[in-house]
CSV table of C-alpha atoms and ligand atoms in Angstrom, one decimal:
chain,number,residue,atom,x,y,z
A,210,MET,CA,4.2,22.8,59.8
A,211,SER,CA,3.4,19.4,58.0
A,212,ASN,CA,-0.4,20.0,58.6
A,213,LEU,CA,-0.5,23.6,57.4
A,214,SER,CA,-3.4,24.7,55.2
A,215,ILE,CA,-4.6,27.8,53.2
A,216,ASP,CA,-7.2,30.2,54.7
A,217,GLY,CA,-9.9,29.0,52.3
A,218,GLU,CA,-12.3,31.9,53.0
A,219,ARG,CA,-9.6,34.3,52.2
A,220,LEU,CA,-8.8,33.0,48.9
A,221,LEU,CA,-12.5,32.5,48.0
A,222,ALA,CA,-13.3,36.3,49.1
A,223,ARG,CA,-10.5,37.3,47.1
A,224,LEU,CA,-11.5,35.2,44.0
A,225,ARG,CA,-15.2,36.9,44.3
A,226,ALA,CA,-13.8,40.3,44.6
A,227,LEU,CA,-11.8,40.1,41.6
A,228,GLY,CA,-14.6,38.4,40.0
A,229,GLU,CA,-16.9,41.7,40.3
A,230,LEU,CA,-14.0,43.9,38.8
A,231,GLY,CA,-14.6,44.5,35.1
A,232,ARG,CA,-18.4,43.9,34.8
A,233,GLY,CA,-20.2,45.9,32.2
A,234,ALA,CA,-23.8,47.4,32.6
A,235,ASP,CA,-25.2,44.2,31.5
A,236,GLY,CA,-23.2,42.5,34.2
A,237,LYS,CA,-21.0,40.4,32.0
A,238,LEU,CA,-17.4,40.0,33.1
A,239,THR,CA,-14.9,41.1,30.5
A,240,ARG,CA,-11.2,42.2,31.2
A,241,LEU,CA,-9.7,42.1,28.0
A,242,ALA,CA,-5.9,42.7,27.9
A,243,ALA,CA,-4.7,46.4,28.8
A,244,SER,CA,-8.2,47.5,28.7
A,245,ALA,CA,-9.5,50.0,31.7
A,246,ALA,CA,-11.5,46.9,33.1
A,247,ASP,CA,-8.0,44.7,32.9
A,248,LYS,CA,-6.4,48.0,34.7
A,249,LEU,CA,-9.1,47.5,37.7
A,250,GLY,CA,-8.1,43.8,38.2
A,251,ARG,CA,-4.4,44.6,38.1
A,252,ASP,CA,-4.4,47.4,40.6
A,253,GLN,CA,-6.4,44.9,42.9
A,254,PHE,CA,-3.8,42.1,42.7
A,255,VAL,CA,-1.1,45.0,43.2
A,256,GLN,CA,-2.9,46.4,46.2
A,257,TRP,CA,-3.2,42.7,47.8
A,258,ALA,CA,0.4,42.0,47.0
A,259,LYS,CA,1.7,45.2,48.5
A,260,ALA,CA,-0.7,44.9,51.3
A,261,LEU,CA,1.0,41.7,52.2
A,262,GLY,CA,4.6,43.4,51.9
A,263,LEU,CA,5.8,41.8,48.6
A,264,ASP,CA,8.0,43.5,46.2
A,265,VAL,CA,5.9,44.4,42.9
A,266,ARG,CA,7.6,44.8,39.8
A,267,VAL,CA,6.2,45.3,36.1
A,268,ASP,CA,8.1,44.5,33.0
A,269,ARG,CA,8.1,46.0,29.9
A,270,ILE,CA,5.1,44.0,28.3
A,271,GLY,CA,2.9,44.7,31.7
A,272,ASN,CA,3.4,41.5,33.3
A,273,ILE,CA,3.3,41.9,37.1
A,274,PHE,CA,5.7,40.0,39.7
A,275,ALA,CA,5.2,39.9,43.5
A,276,LEU,CA,8.2,39.0,45.1
A,277,TRP,CA,8.7,37.3,48.6
A,278,THR,CA,12.5,38.0,48.8
A,279,GLU,CA,12.9,37.1,52.5
A,280,ALA,CA,14.8,33.8,51.8
A,281,THR,CA,17.3,32.1,53.5
A,282,ASP,CA,19.1,32.5,50.1
A,283,PRO,CA,17.7,35.9,48.8
A,284,LYS,CA,19.8,35.5,45.6
A,285,ALA,CA,18.9,32.0,44.8
A,286,ALA,CA,16.6,31.6,41.7
A,287,PRO,CA,13.0,32.3,42.7
A,288,LEU,CA,10.2,29.6,42.7
A,289,MET,CA,7.5,31.2,40.3
A,290,LEU,CA,3.6,30.6,40.8
A,291,GLY,CA,1.1,32.4,38.7
A,292,SER,CA,-1.2,32.7,35.8
A,293,HIS,CA,-3.2,35.6,34.4
A,294,ILE,CA,-6.2,37.9,35.3
A,295,ASP,CA,-7.1,39.1,31.9
A,296,THR,CA,-10.3,37.2,30.8
A,297,VAL,CA,-12.3,36.3,27.6
A,298,ILE,CA,-15.4,38.1,26.8
A,299,ASP,CA,-18.4,37.3,29.1
A,300,ALA,CA,-16.2,35.1,31.5
A,301,GLY,CA,-16.3,33.2,34.4
A,302,ILE,CA,-14.4,34.2,37.3
A,303,TYR,CA,-11.9,31.4,37.6
A,304,ASP,CA,-10.0,31.2,34.6
A,305,GLY,CA,-6.4,32.5,35.5
A,306,CYS,CA,-7.3,34.5,38.4
A,307,TYR,CA,-7.5,31.2,40.8
A,308,GLY,CA,-3.7,30.6,40.0
A,309,VAL,CA,-2.7,34.0,40.6
A,310,LEU,CA,-5.0,34.4,43.8
A,311,ALA,CA,-3.8,30.9,45.0
A,312,GLY,CA,-0.4,31.8,44.6
A,313,LEU,CA,-0.8,34.9,46.9
A,314,GLU,CA,-2.7,32.8,49.4
A,315,VAL,CA,-0.1,30.5,49.7
A,316,VAL,CA,2.6,33.0,50.3
A,317,GLU,CA,0.4,34.3,52.8
A,318,THR,CA,-0.2,31.3,54.8
A,319,LEU,CA,3.6,30.6,54.7
A,320,ARG,CA,4.4,33.9,56.0
A,321,GLU,CA,2.0,33.6,58.7
A,322,ALA,CA,3.0,30.3,59.5
A,323,GLY,CA,6.7,31.5,59.9
A,324,PHE,CA,8.1,29.6,57.2
A,325,THR,CA,11.4,31.0,55.6
A,326,PRO,CA,11.8,29.6,52.0
A,327,CYS,CA,15.2,28.8,50.9
A,328,ARG,CA,14.8,30.5,47.7
A,329,PRO,CA,12.7,34.0,46.8
A,330,ILE,CA,9.0,33.2,45.9
A,331,VAL,CA,7.4,35.3,43.3
A,332,ILE,CA,3.7,35.4,42.3
A,333,ALA,CA,3.1,36.3,38.2
A,334,ALA,CA,0.2,37.6,36.6
A,335,PHE,CA,1.0,37.6,32.9
A,336,THR,CA,-0.2,40.1,30.3
A,337,ASN,CA,-2.9,39.2,27.6
A,338,GLU,CA,-2.9,35.1,28.2
A,339,GLU,CA,-6.3,35.2,26.5
A,340,GLY,CA,-5.4,36.8,23.1
A,341,VAL,CA,-8.8,37.9,22.5
A,342,ARG,CA,-7.8,41.6,21.8
A,343,TYR,CA,-4.1,41.1,21.0
A,344,ALA,CA,-3.0,38.0,19.1
A,345,PRO,CA,-1.1,35.7,20.2
A,346,ASP,CA,-2.3,34.4,23.3
A,347,MET,CA,-0.3,33.6,26.2
A,348,MET,CA,1.7,36.9,24.6
A,349,GLY,CA,3.2,38.2,28.2
A,350,SER,CA,4.8,34.7,28.9
A,351,LEU,CA,6.0,34.3,25.6
A,352,VAL,CA,7.8,37.6,25.6
A,353,TYR,CA,8.9,36.8,29.1
A,354,SER,CA,10.5,33.5,27.9
A,355,GLY,CA,11.9,34.9,24.6
A,356,GLY,CA,9.5,33.6,22.1
A,357,LEU,CA,8.7,37.0,21.1
A,358,ALA,CA,10.6,40.2,21.1
A,359,ALA,CA,8.8,42.9,23.5
A,360,ASP,CA,8.9,45.4,20.9
A,361,ALA,CA,7.3,43.6,18.3
A,362,ALA,CA,4.5,42.5,21.1
A,363,LEU,CA,4.2,46.2,22.2
A,364,ALA,CA,3.3,47.2,18.4
A,365,VAL,CA,0.7,44.3,17.9
A,366,LYS,CA,-2.5,46.1,16.6
A,367,GLY,CA,-5.6,44.8,18.4
A,368,ALA,CA,-8.9,43.5,16.9
A,369,ASP,CA,-10.4,46.9,18.2
A,370,GLY,CA,-7.5,48.7,16.0
A,371,SER,CA,-5.5,49.5,19.3
A,372,VAL,CA,-1.9,49.1,19.9
A,373,LEU,CA,-0.8,47.1,22.8
A,374,GLY,CA,2.2,49.2,24.0
A,375,GLU,CA,0.0,52.4,23.8
A,376,GLU,CA,-2.8,50.7,25.9
A,377,LEU,CA,-0.4,49.2,28.3
A,378,ALA,CA,0.9,53.0,28.9
A,379,ARG,CA,-2.6,54.4,29.2
A,380,ILE,CA,-3.4,52.0,31.8
A,381,GLY,CA,-0.1,52.4,33.7
A,382,TYR,CA,1.6,49.0,33.0
A,383,ALA,CA,4.1,49.9,30.7
A,384,GLY,CA,6.8,48.5,33.3
A,385,ALA,CA,10.6,49.2,33.3
A,386,GLU,CA,11.8,45.6,33.9
A,387,GLU,CA,13.2,43.7,31.1
A,388,PRO,CA,11.1,40.5,30.2
A,389,GLY,CA,13.0,37.6,31.5
A,390,PHE,CA,14.7,39.7,34.3
A,391,LEU,CA,13.9,36.9,37.0
A,392,LYS,CA,14.9,33.4,35.9
A,393,PRO,CA,12.7,30.9,37.9
A,394,ASP,CA,14.3,27.6,39.5
A,395,ALA,CA,10.7,26.3,38.8
A,396,TYR,CA,7.2,27.2,37.7
A,397,ILE,CA,3.9,25.9,39.0
A,398,GLU,CA,0.6,27.1,37.7
A,399,LEU,CA,-2.6,26.1,39.5
A,400,HIS,CA,-5.6,26.4,37.0
A,401,ILE,CA,-9.3,25.1,36.7
A,402,GLU,CA,-9.2,22.1,34.2
A,403,GLN,CA,-11.8,24.2,31.8
A,404,GLY,CA,-12.7,20.4,30.5
A,405,PRO,CA,-14.7,17.5,31.4
A,406,VAL,CA,-12.1,15.0,32.6
A,407,LEU,CA,-11.6,15.3,36.2
A,408,GLU,CA,-15.5,15.6,36.8
A,409,ARG,CA,-16.5,12.8,34.7
A,410,GLU,CA,-13.7,10.6,36.4
A,411,GLY,CA,-14.8,12.0,40.0
A,412,LEU,CA,-11.2,13.3,40.6
A,413,ALA,CA,-10.0,16.2,42.8
A,414,ILE,CA,-6.5,17.1,41.1
A,415,GLY,CA,-5.1,16.9,37.6
A,416,ALA,CA,-1.3,16.6,37.5
A,417,VAL,CA,-0.8,18.4,34.2
A,418,GLU,CA,2.2,16.5,32.1
A,419,ASN,CA,1.6,18.0,28.8
A,420,LEU,CA,-0.2,20.5,26.8
A,421,GLN,CA,-1.5,20.3,23.5
A,422,GLY,CA,-0.4,22.2,20.3
A,423,ILE,CA,-2.1,25.4,19.0
A,424,SER,CA,-2.5,26.8,15.7
A,425,TRP,CA,-4.6,30.3,15.2
A,426,GLN,CA,-5.1,31.7,11.5
A,427,ARG,CA,-7.2,34.5,10.3
A,428,ILE,CA,-8.9,33.5,6.9
A,429,THR,CA,-10.0,36.3,4.3
A,430,ILE,CA,-12.2,35.3,1.7
A,431,GLU,CA,-12.7,38.0,-1.3
A,432,GLY,CA,-15.8,37.4,-3.4
A,433,VAL,CA,-18.1,39.8,-5.3
A,434,ALA,CA,-20.7,41.9,-3.9
A,435,ASN,CA,-24.1,41.5,-5.8
A,436,HIS,CA,-27.8,41.7,-5.5
A,437,ALA,CA,-29.3,39.0,-3.5
A,438,GLY,CA,-32.4,38.9,-5.7
A,439,THR,CA,-31.2,39.3,-9.3
A,440,THR,CA,-28.0,37.2,-9.1
A,441,PRO,CA,-28.5,33.6,-10.4
A,442,MET,CA,-26.9,31.0,-8.0
A,443,ALA,CA,-24.3,29.8,-10.6
A,444,LEU,CA,-23.3,33.2,-11.1
A,445,ARG,CA,-22.2,34.1,-7.6
A,446,HIS,CA,-18.9,34.6,-6.0
A,447,ASP,CA,-20.3,34.2,-2.4
A,448,ALA,CA,-17.6,34.9,0.2
A,449,GLY,CA,-20.2,33.8,2.8
A,450,HIS,CA,-21.0,30.6,1.4
A,451,ALA,CA,-17.3,29.7,0.8
A,452,ALA,CA,-16.7,30.7,4.5
A,453,ALA,CA,-19.5,28.0,5.6
A,454,ARG,CA,-18.2,25.4,3.5
A,455,ILE,CA,-14.5,26.1,5.2
A,456,ILE,CA,-16.2,25.9,8.6
A,457,ALA,CA,-18.2,22.8,7.9
A,458,PHE,CA,-14.8,21.1,6.6
A,459,LEU,CA,-13.0,22.2,9.8
A,460,HIS,CA,-15.7,20.6,11.9
A,461,GLU,CA,-16.1,17.7,10.2
A,462,ARG,CA,-12.4,16.8,10.0
A,463,ALA,CA,-11.7,17.4,13.6
A,464,SER,CA,-15.0,15.3,14.6
A,465,ALA,CA,-13.5,12.6,12.6
A,466,SER,CA,-9.7,12.7,13.8
A,467,PRO,CA,-8.2,9.7,15.3
A,468,SER,CA,-5.7,12.3,17.5
A,469,GLY,CA,-8.2,14.3,19.2
A,470,THR,CA,-7.8,17.2,16.9
A,471,VAL,CA,-10.4,20.0,18.0
A,472,ALA,CA,-11.1,23.1,15.4
A,473,THR,CA,-13.1,26.0,16.2
A,474,VAL,CA,-14.4,29.1,14.3
A,475,GLY,CA,-15.0,31.7,16.9
A,476,THR,CA,-15.1,35.1,15.2
A,477,ILE,CA,-16.6,35.7,11.7
A,478,ALA,CA,-17.4,39.1,9.7
A,479,PHE,CA,-19.0,39.6,6.4
A,480,GLU,CA,-18.8,42.7,4.4
A,481,PRO,CA,-20.7,44.8,3.4
A,482,ASN,CA,-23.0,42.9,6.0
A,483,ALA,CA,-26.4,43.8,4.4
A,484,ILE,CA,-29.2,41.5,4.4
A,485,ASN,CA,-29.7,41.5,0.6
A,486,VAL,CA,-26.2,41.8,-0.8
A,487,ILE,CA,-24.1,38.8,-1.6
A,488,PRO,CA,-21.0,39.0,0.9
A,489,ALA,CA,-18.2,40.6,-1.0
A,490,ARG,CA,-15.7,39.5,2.0
A,491,ALA,CA,-15.7,37.2,5.0
A,492,THR,CA,-13.1,37.3,7.7
A,493,PHE,CA,-12.9,34.6,10.0
A,494,THR,CA,-10.6,32.8,12.6
A,495,VAL,CA,-9.6,29.2,12.9
A,496,ASP,CA,-8.2,27.8,16.3
A,497,LEU,CA,-7.0,24.2,15.5
A,498,ARG,CA,-5.5,21.9,18.3
A,499,ASP,CA,-3.9,18.7,18.6
A,500,PRO,CA,-1.4,16.8,21.3
A,501,ASN,CA,0.5,15.4,18.5
A,502,GLU,CA,2.6,17.9,16.5
A,503,GLU,CA,2.5,15.9,13.2
A,504,CYS,CA,-1.3,15.6,13.5
A,505,LEU,CA,-1.6,19.5,13.9
A,506,ALA,CA,0.7,20.2,11.2
A,507,ALA,CA,-1.4,17.5,8.9
A,508,GLU,CA,-4.6,19.5,9.9
A,509,GLU,CA,-3.0,22.7,8.9
A,510,GLN,CA,-1.8,21.1,5.5
A,511,ALA,CA,-5.5,19.8,5.0
A,512,LEU,CA,-7.1,23.2,5.5
A,513,ALA,CA,-4.6,24.9,3.2
A,514,GLU,CA,-5.3,22.4,0.3
A,515,TYR,CA,-9.2,22.7,1.0
A,516,LEU,CA,-8.7,26.4,1.0
A,517,LYS,CA,-7.3,26.2,-2.5
A,518,GLN,CA,-9.9,23.8,-3.6
A,519,ILE,CA,-12.9,26.3,-2.4
A,520,ALA,CA,-11.2,29.3,-4.1
A,521,GLN,CA,-10.9,27.4,-7.4
A,522,GLU,CA,-14.7,26.3,-7.3
A,523,GLN,CA,-16.3,29.4,-5.8
A,524,GLY,CA,-14.1,31.8,-8.0
A,525,VAL,CA,-13.0,33.6,-4.8
A,526,ALA,CA,-9.8,34.5,-3.6
A,527,ILE,CA,-8.8,33.3,-0.2
A,528,SER,CA,-5.7,34.3,2.2
A,529,ALA,CA,-4.6,33.1,5.3
A,530,GLU,CA,-2.6,34.9,8.2
A,531,ARG,CA,-0.9,33.0,10.9
A,532,LEU,CA,-1.9,34.6,14.3
A,533,ALA,CA,-0.2,31.9,16.7
A,534,ARG,CA,1.5,28.7,16.4
A,535,PHE,CA,2.7,26.8,19.3
A,536,ALA,CA,4.0,23.2,19.5
A,537,PRO,CA,2.7,20.5,22.2
A,538,VAL,CA,4.6,21.0,25.4
A,539,THR,CA,5.7,18.3,27.8
A,540,PHE,CA,6.0,19.4,31.6
A,541,ASP,CA,8.7,18.4,33.7
A,542,ALA,CA,8.2,15.0,35.1
A,543,LYS,CA,9.8,15.5,38.5
A,544,LEU,CA,7.4,18.4,39.2
A,545,VAL,CA,4.5,16.2,37.9
A,546,ALA,CA,5.5,13.6,40.5
A,547,GLU,CA,5.8,16.2,43.3
A,548,ILE,CA,2.2,17.3,42.3
A,549,GLU,CA,0.9,13.7,42.4
A,550,SER,CA,2.3,13.0,45.6
A,551,ALA,CA,1.5,16.2,47.3
A,552,ALA,CA,-2.5,15.3,46.5
A,553,ASP,CA,-1.6,11.6,47.6
A,554,ALA,CA,-0.4,12.8,51.2
A,555,ARG,CA,-3.7,14.9,51.3
A,556,GLY,CA,-5.7,12.0,50.3
A,557,LEU,CA,-7.2,13.5,47.1
A,558,SER,CA,-7.4,11.5,44.0
A,559,ALA,CA,-5.5,12.7,41.3
A,560,ARG,CA,-4.6,11.7,37.7
A,561,ALA,CA,-1.7,12.8,35.1
A,562,MET,CA,-3.5,14.4,32.4
A,563,THR,CA,-3.0,16.7,29.2
A,564,SER,CA,-4.2,20.2,29.0
A,565,GLY,CA,-6.6,20.9,26.2
A,566,ALA,CA,-6.3,24.9,26.8
A,567,GLY,CA,-3.2,27.1,26.4
A,568,HIS,CA,-1.5,28.5,29.6
A,569,ASP,CA,1.3,30.6,30.5
A,570,ALA,CA,3.0,27.5,31.7
A,571,GLN,CA,3.7,26.1,28.3
A,572,MET,CA,5.8,29.4,27.8
A,573,ILE,CA,7.7,29.6,31.0
A,574,ALA,CA,8.4,25.8,30.2
A,575,ARG,CA,10.9,27.4,28.0
A,576,ILE,CA,12.9,28.8,30.5
A,577,ALA,CA,12.4,26.7,33.6
A,578,PRO,CA,11.0,23.2,34.7
A,579,ALA,CA,7.2,23.9,34.7
A,580,ALA,CA,4.2,22.0,35.6
A,581,MET,CA,0.3,22.6,36.2
A,582,ILE,CA,-2.2,21.6,38.7
A,583,PHE,CA,-5.8,21.4,37.7
A,584,VAL,CA,-9.2,21.2,39.5
A,585,PRO,CA,-12.5,20.1,38.4
A,586,SER,CA,-14.5,22.2,36.0
A,587,ILE,CA,-18.2,21.6,36.5
A,588,GLY,CA,-19.7,20.4,33.0
A,589,GLY,CA,-16.3,21.0,31.8
A,590,ILE,CA,-17.5,24.4,31.2
A,591,SER,CA,-15.1,27.6,30.8
A,592,HIS,CA,-14.7,31.0,28.9
A,593,ASN,CA,-18.5,31.0,29.9
A,594,PRO,CA,-20.1,32.8,33.0
A,595,LYS,CA,-21.4,29.3,34.0
A,596,GLU,CA,-17.7,28.3,34.8
A,597,PHE,CA,-17.6,26.9,38.2
A,598,THR,CA,-15.7,24.8,40.7
A,599,PRO,CA,-16.7,23.9,44.1
A,600,GLU,CA,-15.2,25.8,46.7
A,601,THR,CA,-14.0,22.6,48.4
A,602,ASP,CA,-12.1,21.8,45.1
A,603,LEU,CA,-10.5,25.4,44.8
A,604,VAL,CA,-9.3,25.0,48.2
A,605,ALA,CA,-7.9,21.4,47.7
A,606,GLY,CA,-5.9,22.7,44.8
A,607,ALA,CA,-4.6,25.6,46.7
A,608,ASN,CA,-3.4,23.2,49.5
A,609,VAL,CA,-1.8,21.1,47.0
A,610,LEU,CA,0.1,24.0,45.7
A,611,LEU,CA,1.0,24.9,49.3
A,612,ASP,CA,2.5,21.6,49.9
A,613,VAL,CA,4.5,21.5,46.6
A,614,VAL,CA,5.7,25.1,47.4
A,615,LYS,CA,6.7,24.0,51.0
A,616,ARG,CA,8.6,21.0,49.4
A,617,LEU,CA,10.3,23.0,46.5
A,618,ALA,CA,11.4,26.0,48.7
A,619,SER,CA,12.3,23.9,51.8
A,620,PRO,CA,16.0,23.8,53.0
A,621,ARG,CA,16.5,20.4,51.6
A,622,ALA,CA,15.1,21.6,48.2
A,623,CYS,CA,18.0,24.3,47.8
A,624,GLY,CA,20.7,21.9,49.3
A,625,HIS,CA,20.8,23.9,52.2
A,626,CYS,CA,20.1,21.5,54.7
A,627,ARG,CA,23.0,21.2,57.3
A,628,PRO,CA,23.5,18.3,59.6
A,629,ALA,CA,21.4,19.3,62.7
A,630,PRO,CA,23.3,20.2,66.0
A,631,PRO,CA,23.7,16.8,67.8
A,632,SER,CA,21.4,18.1,70.6
A,633,SER,CA,18.6,18.4,68.1
A,634,PRO,CA,16.2,15.6,68.1
A,635,CYS,CA,16.4,15.6,64.6
A,636,CYS,CA,19.7,14.4,63.0
A,637,ALA,CA,23.0,14.3,63.3
A,638,SER,CA,24.7,13.6,59.7
A,639,ALA,CA,24.0,15.5,56.6
A,640,ALA,CA,22.5,12.3,55.0
A,641,SER,CA,19.9,11.9,57.5
A,642,CYS,CA,19.2,15.8,56.7
A,643,ALA,CA,17.7,14.5,53.5
A,644,SER,CA,15.0,13.1,55.3
A,645,ALA,CA,12.0,15.1,55.5
A,646,ALA,CA,12.3,15.4,59.3
A,647,CYS,CA,15.7,17.3,59.1
A,648,GLU,CA,15.1,20.4,57.2
A,649,THR,CA,17.2,22.8,59.3
A,650,PRO,CA,17.9,25.8,57.6
A,651,PRO,CA,21.7,27.4,58.1
A,652,ALA,CA,22.2,29.4,61.4
A,653,ALA,CA,20.8,32.8,60.8
B,862,HGY,O1,-6.7,29.7,24.1
B,862,HGY,C1,-6.8,29.3,25.4
B,862,HGY,O2,-6.5,28.1,25.3
B,862,HGY,C2,-6.1,30.1,26.4
B,862,HGY,O3,-7.6,30.1,27.1
B,862,HGY,N1,-5.6,31.2,26.3
B,863,MN,MN1,-6.4,30.6,31.6
B,864,MN,MN1,-8.7,31.0,29.1
């Protein structure tokens, strides 16, 4: 079974099919969490999982779990694979979906090959990883790992005024399982890098060893609406101008950061939003990230001080609401080494690296050893319909996932290995059972 590989065409066909679900009349792909479009993707994943004979469960926050329970020890803690299938607005087809569908492909390949895992294997599709409609992001895995109460998450009001719990019920994914009902033995997430590193260095695989900290805030500036033509510049309390100063401050500070801070203002709205009215109110979001916790906290502090300064200078009132705050995460070194050795065994170039993006793995790392496998993103582009990873890289990444899963679910990994019968050409003692060649599951 050592030269087993996934069925690349089957994986790619599913990726393309899922990528068609949730496209608007304009052809743009948008499957925001708990939307009707999200339901289309969810239903498709559930259908593929059930067709594979997997046991599909849904928890209260709508996380979907497809379980392969035919293991030599069905009661053992499961090996969890997965990611998310919700998307941002006008998205690419790989972010999240690749990891969920590669997990399905790995299970299908192992079942076809007659491999019996020593422990159950479960593929997770976590709710609302993107956080575009409901903050914070990685919400489903955050709730699953105990970082946010399910009831609090279900009550979250979305950017569109909807309530997450009501929306999940509406699309039929308000599940019965308690979040956290399966405690994974380990979690491996395969994902596109969404950044420029692997492509720039000509590498096939990233073994992700850590993930940067994330700080999301909503800033509201209360100025004074006034006539655009009659109000002298010195008498204005222009919420729009104050917002522009803050946005420029964030960009300049992050660009000069020695620790790689990144800052983004991705949404902004003015009120009353009229061409000839000085904005009375500006509301915008700030996404700050840094691999170093102290640096991230320092950036938050610098912003808080600048908000005070601008409020004073411009005669406006400024308030900040925290939407998400996650400290940097370090993944499990043994799993990272497994990933590197699996890539090496396939002759794939690899390096350890940091994730710039947030992922469900950073949440599941709170309850189990976790790590990630990256494949290159062309041009480092993501959260953009131009997001692209060559098919050879997609297949290579899924094969690395396959090999890591085989090792983590082999009899040896579960300590199930017993001395092979003396007649076996393999090994005659428990000690040599530890060798790769002697993975003999206990007699049925
Ligand atoms: O924001 C992120 O990094 C992730 O895509 N949710
Ligand atoms: Mn993602
Ligand atoms: Mn994303």
